Short mmCIF file of C-alpha atoms and ligand atoms in Angstrom, two decimals:
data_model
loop_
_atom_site.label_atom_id
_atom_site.label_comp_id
_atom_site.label_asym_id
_atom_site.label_seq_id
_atom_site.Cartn_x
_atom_site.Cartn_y
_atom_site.Cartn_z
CA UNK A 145 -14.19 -47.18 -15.63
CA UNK A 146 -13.80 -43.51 -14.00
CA UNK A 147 -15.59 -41.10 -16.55
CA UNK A 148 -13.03 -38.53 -17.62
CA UNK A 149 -13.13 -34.78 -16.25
CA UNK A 150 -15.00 -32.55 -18.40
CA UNK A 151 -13.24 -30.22 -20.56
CA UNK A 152 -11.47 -27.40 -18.12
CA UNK A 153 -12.47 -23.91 -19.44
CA UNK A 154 -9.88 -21.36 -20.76
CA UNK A 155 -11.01 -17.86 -19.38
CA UNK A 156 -9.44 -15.08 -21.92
CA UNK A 157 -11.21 -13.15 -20.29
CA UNK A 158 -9.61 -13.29 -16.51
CA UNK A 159 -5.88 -13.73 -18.63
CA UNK A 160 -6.71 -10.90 -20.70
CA UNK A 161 -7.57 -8.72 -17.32
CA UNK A 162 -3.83 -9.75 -15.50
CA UNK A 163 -2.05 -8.89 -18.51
CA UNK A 164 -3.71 -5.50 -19.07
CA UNK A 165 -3.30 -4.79 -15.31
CA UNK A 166 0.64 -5.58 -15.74
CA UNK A 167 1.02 -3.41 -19.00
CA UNK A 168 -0.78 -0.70 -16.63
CA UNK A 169 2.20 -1.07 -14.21
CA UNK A 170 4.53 -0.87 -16.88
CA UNK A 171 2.98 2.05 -18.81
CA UNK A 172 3.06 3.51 -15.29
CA UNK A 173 6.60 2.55 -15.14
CA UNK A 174 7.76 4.09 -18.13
CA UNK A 175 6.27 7.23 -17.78
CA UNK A 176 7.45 7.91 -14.08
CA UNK A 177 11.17 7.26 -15.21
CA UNK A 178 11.36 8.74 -18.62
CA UNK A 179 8.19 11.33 -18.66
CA UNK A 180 7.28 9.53 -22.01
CA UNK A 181 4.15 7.98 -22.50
CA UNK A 182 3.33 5.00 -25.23
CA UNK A 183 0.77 5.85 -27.58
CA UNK A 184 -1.29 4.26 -30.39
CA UNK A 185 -2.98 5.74 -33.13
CA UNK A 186 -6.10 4.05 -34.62
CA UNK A 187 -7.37 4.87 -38.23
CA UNK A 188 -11.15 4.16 -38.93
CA UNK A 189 -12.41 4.38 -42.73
CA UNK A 190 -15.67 4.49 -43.43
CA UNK A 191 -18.84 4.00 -40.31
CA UNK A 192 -18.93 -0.16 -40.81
CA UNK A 193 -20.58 -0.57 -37.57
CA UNK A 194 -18.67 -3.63 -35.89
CA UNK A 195 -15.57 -1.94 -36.71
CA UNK A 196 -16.98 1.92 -35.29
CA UNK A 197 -17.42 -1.19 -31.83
CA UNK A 198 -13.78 -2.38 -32.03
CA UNK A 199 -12.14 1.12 -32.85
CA UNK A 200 -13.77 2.21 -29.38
CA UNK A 201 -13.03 -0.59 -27.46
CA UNK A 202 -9.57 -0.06 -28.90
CA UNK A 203 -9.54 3.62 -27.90
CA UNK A 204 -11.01 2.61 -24.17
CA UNK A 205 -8.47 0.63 -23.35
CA UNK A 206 -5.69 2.25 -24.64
CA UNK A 207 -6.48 4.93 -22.28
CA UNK A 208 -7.36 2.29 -19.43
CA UNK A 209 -3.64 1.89 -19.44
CA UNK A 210 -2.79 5.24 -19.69
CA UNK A 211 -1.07 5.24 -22.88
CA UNK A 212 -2.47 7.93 -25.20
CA UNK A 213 -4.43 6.95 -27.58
CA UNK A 214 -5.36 8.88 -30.99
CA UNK A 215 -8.19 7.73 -33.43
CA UNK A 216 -8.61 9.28 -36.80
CA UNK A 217 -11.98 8.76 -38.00
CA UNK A 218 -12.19 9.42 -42.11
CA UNK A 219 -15.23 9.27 -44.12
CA UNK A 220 -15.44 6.38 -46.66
CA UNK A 221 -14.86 8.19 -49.62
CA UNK A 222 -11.63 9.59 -48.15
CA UNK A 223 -9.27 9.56 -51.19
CA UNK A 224 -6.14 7.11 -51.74
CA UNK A 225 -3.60 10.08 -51.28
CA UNK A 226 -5.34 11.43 -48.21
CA UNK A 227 -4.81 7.97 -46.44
CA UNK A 228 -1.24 7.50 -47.43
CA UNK A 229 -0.67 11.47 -46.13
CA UNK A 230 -2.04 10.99 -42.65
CA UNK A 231 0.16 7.64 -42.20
CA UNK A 232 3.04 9.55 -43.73
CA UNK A 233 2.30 11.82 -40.28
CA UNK A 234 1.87 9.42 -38.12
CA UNK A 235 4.93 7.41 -39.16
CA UNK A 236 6.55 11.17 -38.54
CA UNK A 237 5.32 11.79 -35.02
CA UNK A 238 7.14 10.92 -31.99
CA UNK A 239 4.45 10.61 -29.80
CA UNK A 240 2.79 7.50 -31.88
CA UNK A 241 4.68 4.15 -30.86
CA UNK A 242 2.00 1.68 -32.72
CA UNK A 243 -0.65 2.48 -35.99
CA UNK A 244 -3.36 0.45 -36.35
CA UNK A 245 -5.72 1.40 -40.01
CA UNK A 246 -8.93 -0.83 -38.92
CA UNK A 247 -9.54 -3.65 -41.69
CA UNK A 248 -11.95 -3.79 -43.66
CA UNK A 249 -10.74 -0.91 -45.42
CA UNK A 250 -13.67 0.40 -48.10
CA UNK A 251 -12.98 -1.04 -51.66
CA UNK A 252 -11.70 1.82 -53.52
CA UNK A 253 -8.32 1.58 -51.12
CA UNK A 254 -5.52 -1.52 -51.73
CA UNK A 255 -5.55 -3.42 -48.26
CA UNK A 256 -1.98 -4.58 -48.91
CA UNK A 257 -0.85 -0.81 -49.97
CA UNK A 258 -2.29 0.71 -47.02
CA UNK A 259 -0.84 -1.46 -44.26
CA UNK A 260 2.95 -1.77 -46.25
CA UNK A 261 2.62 2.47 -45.90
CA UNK A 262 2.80 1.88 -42.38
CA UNK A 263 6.20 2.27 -40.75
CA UNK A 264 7.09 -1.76 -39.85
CA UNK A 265 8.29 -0.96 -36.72
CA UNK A 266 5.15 0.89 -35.55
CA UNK A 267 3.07 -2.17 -37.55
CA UNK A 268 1.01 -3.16 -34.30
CA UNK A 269 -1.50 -5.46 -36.41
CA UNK A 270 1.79 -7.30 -37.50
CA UNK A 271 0.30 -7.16 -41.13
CA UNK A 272 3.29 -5.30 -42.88
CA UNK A 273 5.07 -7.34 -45.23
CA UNK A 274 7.92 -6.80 -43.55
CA UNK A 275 6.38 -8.17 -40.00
CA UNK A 276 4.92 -10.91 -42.19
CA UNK A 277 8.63 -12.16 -43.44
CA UNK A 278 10.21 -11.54 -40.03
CA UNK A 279 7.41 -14.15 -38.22
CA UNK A 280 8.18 -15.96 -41.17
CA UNK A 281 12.13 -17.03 -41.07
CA UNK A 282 12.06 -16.52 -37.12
CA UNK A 283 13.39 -13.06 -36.63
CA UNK A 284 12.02 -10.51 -33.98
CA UNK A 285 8.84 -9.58 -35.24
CA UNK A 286 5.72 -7.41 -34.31
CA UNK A 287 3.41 -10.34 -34.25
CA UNK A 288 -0.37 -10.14 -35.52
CA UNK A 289 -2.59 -10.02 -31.79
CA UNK A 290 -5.25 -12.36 -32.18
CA UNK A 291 -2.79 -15.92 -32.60
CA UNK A 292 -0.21 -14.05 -30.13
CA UNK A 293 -3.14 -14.06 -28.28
CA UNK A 294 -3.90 -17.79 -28.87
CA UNK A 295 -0.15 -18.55 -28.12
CA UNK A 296 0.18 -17.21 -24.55
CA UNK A 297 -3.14 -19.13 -23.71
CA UNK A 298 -1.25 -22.09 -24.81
CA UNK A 299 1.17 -21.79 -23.30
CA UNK A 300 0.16 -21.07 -20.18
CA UNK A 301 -1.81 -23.88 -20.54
CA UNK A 302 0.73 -26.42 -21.57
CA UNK A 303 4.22 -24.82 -20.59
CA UNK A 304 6.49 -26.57 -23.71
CA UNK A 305 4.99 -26.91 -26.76
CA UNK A 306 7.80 -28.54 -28.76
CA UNK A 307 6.89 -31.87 -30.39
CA UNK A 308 2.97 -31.70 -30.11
CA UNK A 309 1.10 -32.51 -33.44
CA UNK A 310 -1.33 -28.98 -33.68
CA UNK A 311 -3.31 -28.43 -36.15
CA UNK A 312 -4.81 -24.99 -37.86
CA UNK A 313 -8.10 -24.54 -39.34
CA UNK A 314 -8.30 -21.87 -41.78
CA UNK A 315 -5.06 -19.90 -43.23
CA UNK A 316 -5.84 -16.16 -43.64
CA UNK A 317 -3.23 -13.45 -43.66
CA UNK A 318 -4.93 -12.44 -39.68
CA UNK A 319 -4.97 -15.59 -38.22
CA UNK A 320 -4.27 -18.90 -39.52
CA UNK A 321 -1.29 -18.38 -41.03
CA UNK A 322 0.60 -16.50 -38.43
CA UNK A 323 -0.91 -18.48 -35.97
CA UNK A 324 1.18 -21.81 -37.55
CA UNK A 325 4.59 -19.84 -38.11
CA UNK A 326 4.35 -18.84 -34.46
CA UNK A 327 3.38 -22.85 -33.21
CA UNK A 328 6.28 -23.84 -35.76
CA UNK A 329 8.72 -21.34 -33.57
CA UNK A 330 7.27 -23.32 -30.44
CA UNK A 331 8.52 -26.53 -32.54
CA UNK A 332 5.33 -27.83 -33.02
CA UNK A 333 4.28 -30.04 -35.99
CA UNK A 334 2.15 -28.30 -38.06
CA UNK A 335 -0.81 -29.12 -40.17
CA UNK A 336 -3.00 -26.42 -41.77
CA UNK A 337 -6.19 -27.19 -43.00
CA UNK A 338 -8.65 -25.22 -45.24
CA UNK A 339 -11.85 -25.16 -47.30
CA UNK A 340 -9.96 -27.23 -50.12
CA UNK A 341 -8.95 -29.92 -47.54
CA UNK A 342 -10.11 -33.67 -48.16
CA UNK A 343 -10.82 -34.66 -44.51
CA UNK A 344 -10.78 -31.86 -41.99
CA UNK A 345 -12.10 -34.26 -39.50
CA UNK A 346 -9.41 -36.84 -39.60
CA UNK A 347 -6.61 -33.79 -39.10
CA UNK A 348 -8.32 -32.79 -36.37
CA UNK A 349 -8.21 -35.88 -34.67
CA UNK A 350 -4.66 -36.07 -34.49
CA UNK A 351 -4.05 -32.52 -33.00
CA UNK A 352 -2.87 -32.51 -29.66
CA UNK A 353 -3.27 -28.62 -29.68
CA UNK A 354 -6.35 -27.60 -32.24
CA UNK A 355 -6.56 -24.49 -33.22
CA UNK A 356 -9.86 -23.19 -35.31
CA UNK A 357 -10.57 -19.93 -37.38
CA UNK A 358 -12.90 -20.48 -39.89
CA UNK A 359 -16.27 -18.53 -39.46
CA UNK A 360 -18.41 -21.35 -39.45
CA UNK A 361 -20.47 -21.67 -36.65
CA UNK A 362 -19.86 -24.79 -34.38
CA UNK A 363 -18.22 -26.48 -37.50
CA UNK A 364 -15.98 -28.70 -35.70
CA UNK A 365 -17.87 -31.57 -34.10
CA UNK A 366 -17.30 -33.46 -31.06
CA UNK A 367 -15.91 -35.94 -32.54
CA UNK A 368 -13.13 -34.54 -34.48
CA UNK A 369 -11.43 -33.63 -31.41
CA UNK A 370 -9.14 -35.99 -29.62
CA UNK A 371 -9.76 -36.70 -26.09
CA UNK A 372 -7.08 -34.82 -24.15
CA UNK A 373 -6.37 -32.15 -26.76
CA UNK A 374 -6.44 -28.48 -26.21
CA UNK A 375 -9.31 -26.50 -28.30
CA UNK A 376 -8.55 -22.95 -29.08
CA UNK A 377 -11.74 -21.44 -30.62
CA UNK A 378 -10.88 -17.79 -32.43
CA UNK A 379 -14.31 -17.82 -34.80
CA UNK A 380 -17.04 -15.49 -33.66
CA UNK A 381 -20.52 -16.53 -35.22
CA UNK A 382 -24.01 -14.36 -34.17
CA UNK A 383 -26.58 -17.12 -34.77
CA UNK A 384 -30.19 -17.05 -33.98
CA UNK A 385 -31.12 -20.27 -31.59
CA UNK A 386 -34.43 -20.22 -29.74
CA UNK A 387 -35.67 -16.87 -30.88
CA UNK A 388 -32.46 -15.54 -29.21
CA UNK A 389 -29.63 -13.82 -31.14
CA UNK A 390 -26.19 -15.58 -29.62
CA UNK A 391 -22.63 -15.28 -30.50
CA UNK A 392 -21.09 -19.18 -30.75
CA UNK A 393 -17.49 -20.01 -31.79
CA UNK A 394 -16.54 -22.54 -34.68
CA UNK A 395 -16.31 -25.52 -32.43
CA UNK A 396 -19.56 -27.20 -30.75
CA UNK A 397 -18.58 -26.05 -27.42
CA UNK A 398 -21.35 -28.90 -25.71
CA UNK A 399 -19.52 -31.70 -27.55
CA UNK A 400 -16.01 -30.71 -26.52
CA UNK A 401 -16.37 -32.25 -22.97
CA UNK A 402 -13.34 -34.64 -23.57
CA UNK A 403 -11.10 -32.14 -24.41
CA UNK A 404 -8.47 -31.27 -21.73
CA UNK A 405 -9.58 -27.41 -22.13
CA UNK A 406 -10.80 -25.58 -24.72
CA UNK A 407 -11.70 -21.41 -24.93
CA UNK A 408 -15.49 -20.47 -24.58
CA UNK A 409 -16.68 -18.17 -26.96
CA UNK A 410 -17.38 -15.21 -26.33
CA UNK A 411 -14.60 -14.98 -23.00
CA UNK A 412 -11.61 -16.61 -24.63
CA UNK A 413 -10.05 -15.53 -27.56
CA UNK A 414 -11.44 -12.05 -27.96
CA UNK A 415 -10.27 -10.62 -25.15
CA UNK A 416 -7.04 -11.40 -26.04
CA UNK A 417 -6.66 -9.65 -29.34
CA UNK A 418 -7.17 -6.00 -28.12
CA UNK A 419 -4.29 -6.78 -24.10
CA UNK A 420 -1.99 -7.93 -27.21
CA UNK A 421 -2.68 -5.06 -29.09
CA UNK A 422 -1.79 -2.91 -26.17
CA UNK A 423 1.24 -5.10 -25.32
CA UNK A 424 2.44 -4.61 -29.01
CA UNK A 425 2.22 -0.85 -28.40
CA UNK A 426 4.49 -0.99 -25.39
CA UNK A 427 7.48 -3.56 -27.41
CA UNK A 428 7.05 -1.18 -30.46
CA UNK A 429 7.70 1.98 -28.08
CA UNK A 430 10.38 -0.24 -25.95
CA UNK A 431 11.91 -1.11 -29.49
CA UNK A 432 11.90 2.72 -30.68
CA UNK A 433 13.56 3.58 -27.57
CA UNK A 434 16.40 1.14 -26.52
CA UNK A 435 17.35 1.19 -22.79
CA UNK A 436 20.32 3.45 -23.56
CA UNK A 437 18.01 6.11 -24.98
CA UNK A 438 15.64 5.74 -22.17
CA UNK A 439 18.31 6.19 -19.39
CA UNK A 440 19.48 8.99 -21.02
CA UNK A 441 16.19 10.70 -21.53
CA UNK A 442 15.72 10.18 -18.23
CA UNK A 443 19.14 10.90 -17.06
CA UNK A 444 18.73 13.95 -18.89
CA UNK A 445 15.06 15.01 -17.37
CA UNK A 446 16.65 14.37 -13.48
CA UNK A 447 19.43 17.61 -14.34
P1 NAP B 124 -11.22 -15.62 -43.23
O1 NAP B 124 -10.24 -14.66 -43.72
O2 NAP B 124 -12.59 -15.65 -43.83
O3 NAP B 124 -10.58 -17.09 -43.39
C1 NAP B 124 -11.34 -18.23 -43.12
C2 NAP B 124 -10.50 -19.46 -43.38
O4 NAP B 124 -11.30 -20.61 -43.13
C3 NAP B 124 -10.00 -19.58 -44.83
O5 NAP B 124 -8.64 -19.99 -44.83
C4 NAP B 124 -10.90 -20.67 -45.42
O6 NAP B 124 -10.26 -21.47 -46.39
C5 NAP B 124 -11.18 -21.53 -44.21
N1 NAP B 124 -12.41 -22.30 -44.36
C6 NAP B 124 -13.61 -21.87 -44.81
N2 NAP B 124 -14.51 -22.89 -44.78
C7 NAP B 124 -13.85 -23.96 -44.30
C8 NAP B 124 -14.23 -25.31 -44.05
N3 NAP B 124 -15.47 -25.73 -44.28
N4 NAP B 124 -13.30 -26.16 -43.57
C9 NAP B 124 -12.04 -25.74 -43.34
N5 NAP B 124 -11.61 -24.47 -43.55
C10 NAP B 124 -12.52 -23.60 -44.04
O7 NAP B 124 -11.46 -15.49 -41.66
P2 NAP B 124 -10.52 -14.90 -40.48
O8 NAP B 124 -10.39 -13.46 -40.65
O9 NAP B 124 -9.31 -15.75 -40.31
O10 NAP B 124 -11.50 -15.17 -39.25
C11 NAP B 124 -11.95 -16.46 -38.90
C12 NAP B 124 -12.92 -16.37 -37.74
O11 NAP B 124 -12.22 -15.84 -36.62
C13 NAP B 124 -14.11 -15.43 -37.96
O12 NAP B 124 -15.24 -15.95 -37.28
C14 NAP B 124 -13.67 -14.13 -37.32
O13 NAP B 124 -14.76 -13.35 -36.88
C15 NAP B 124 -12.89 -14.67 -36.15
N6 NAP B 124 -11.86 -13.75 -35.65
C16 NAP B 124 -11.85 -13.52 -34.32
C17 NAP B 124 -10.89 -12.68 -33.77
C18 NAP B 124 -10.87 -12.46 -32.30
O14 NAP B 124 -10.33 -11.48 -31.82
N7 NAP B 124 -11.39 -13.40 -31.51
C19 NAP B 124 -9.95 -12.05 -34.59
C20 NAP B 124 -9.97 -12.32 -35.96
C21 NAP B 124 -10.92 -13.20 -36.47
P3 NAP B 124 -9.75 -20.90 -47.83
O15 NAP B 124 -8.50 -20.12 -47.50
O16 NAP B 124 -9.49 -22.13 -48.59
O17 NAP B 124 -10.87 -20.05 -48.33
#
């Protein structure tokens, strides 16, 4: 019997590269025929290191694709009021397509308060309530970046996705649950599994599309994956392995060799989160300014 092809890597990071490149072009786009440029503002509580990493990364490649990008960097104590005053602004100003408050936000401030105090429409986290419903019942939605992320790898993996059997690990607010409202849009069967399932292992056997956010390091063994299925891996786990610090996803990556692809970590998934951040910054400012307004503006800038 012919052995079967090892798994076929998933490189987020080479996807994640085209797709910036193309919202480059379009920001480019954009601001030759209208003179307006997209921007994103980024709100930073507090001096949480791995967040202080992400907020930059955010900022760099914001202005890689030369959209303007504005970070607000507040101290930890800042108070309630001052918060909901500087989104207040930002919801005000023109020049800010997308808002983005960085979670975790310190304890004193109410998570859910803070991000519903964003406009919806400039919601580029896709956490607003309002985003949250709109996913929900299938209506045009900002969509949280990490499983829009996860979706476009599918799909370009798969084409259709109507009528596989996928199956979610974890169901937070970020990942998990979006993630299955969008694969239920794609007319998937859904299953979503969490720390209060019986037998995790037995769901994931029958996913033809597994998808895994947890935060448990290589959690998912080899042999709760079905041979053929496709393994998206979103956890990110720093372990120390040989006297080495190493980042490792929730799946056990070595085991996965039957699977018909599944998404290294680091290189898949997490490149993905910050192009779909950007390309949720460009349909937020395409959404604030239909094409009637934009030929006008720029009908308007050519007198
Ligand atoms: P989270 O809010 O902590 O949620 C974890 C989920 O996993 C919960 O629903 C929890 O169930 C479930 N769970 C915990 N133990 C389990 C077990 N033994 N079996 C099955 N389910 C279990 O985490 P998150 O924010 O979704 O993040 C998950 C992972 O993805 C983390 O490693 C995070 O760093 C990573 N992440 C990566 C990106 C990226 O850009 N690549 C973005 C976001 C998150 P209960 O609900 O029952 O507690």
């Amino acid at each position: 019997m012919n052995k079967p092809l090892p798994a076929q890597r998933i490189d987020g990071k080479s996807f994640a590269a085209g797709l910036v490149e193309q919202l480059a072009q379009e920001v480019k786009d954009i601001t030759s025929h209208t003179g307006l440029t997209p921007g994103l503002a980024v709100v930073l509580v507090g001096e949480d290191p791995a967040s202080g990493v992400y907020v930059s990364a955010k900022h760099r490649q914001t202005q890689a694709c030369a959209m303007h990008s504005f970070v607000h960097r507040l101290p930890a104590d800042t108070p309630p009021a001052e918060l909901m005053a500087l989104l207040a602004r930002l919801n005000a100003d023109a020049q800010v397509n997308g808002i983005l408050v960085q979670l975790p936000l310190p304890a004193h401030l109410d998570t859910h308060a803070v991000i519903n105090a964003i406009d919806p429409d400039k919601d580029v986290d896709g956490f607003h309530i309002l985003n949250a419903g709109r996913l929900a019942t299938g209506q045009e939605a900002l969509v949280p970046c990490t499983p829009l992320g996860c979706l476009l790898l599918l799909k370009d993996r798969l084409g259709t996705l109507a009528g596989l059997n996928a199956v979610v690990v974890g169901k937070s607010n970020i990942v998990g649950k979006p993630m299955a409202q969008l694969l239920m849009g794609e007319h998937c069967t859904v299953t979503v599994a969490h720390s209060r399932t019986r037998d995790v292992a037995a769901l994931c056997r029958s996913a033809d599309i597994l998808i895994v956010a947890v935060g448990r390091p290589e959690l998912i063994k080899g042999d709760w994956i079905k041979p053929g299925a496709v393994v998206i891996d979103v956890g990110i786990n720093r372990v120390e392995r040989d006297g080495r610090s190493r980042i490792v996803g929730d799946v056990a990556f070595d085991e996965a060799g039957h699977a018909q692809a599944i998404t290294p970590v680091p290189g898949g998934v997490g490149p993905m989160t910050i192009a779909c951040l950007l390309a949720n910054t460009i349909t937020a400012f395409k959404r604030q300014h239909p094409p009637v307004t934009l030929q006008a503006i720029a009908a308007a800038q050519g007198e």
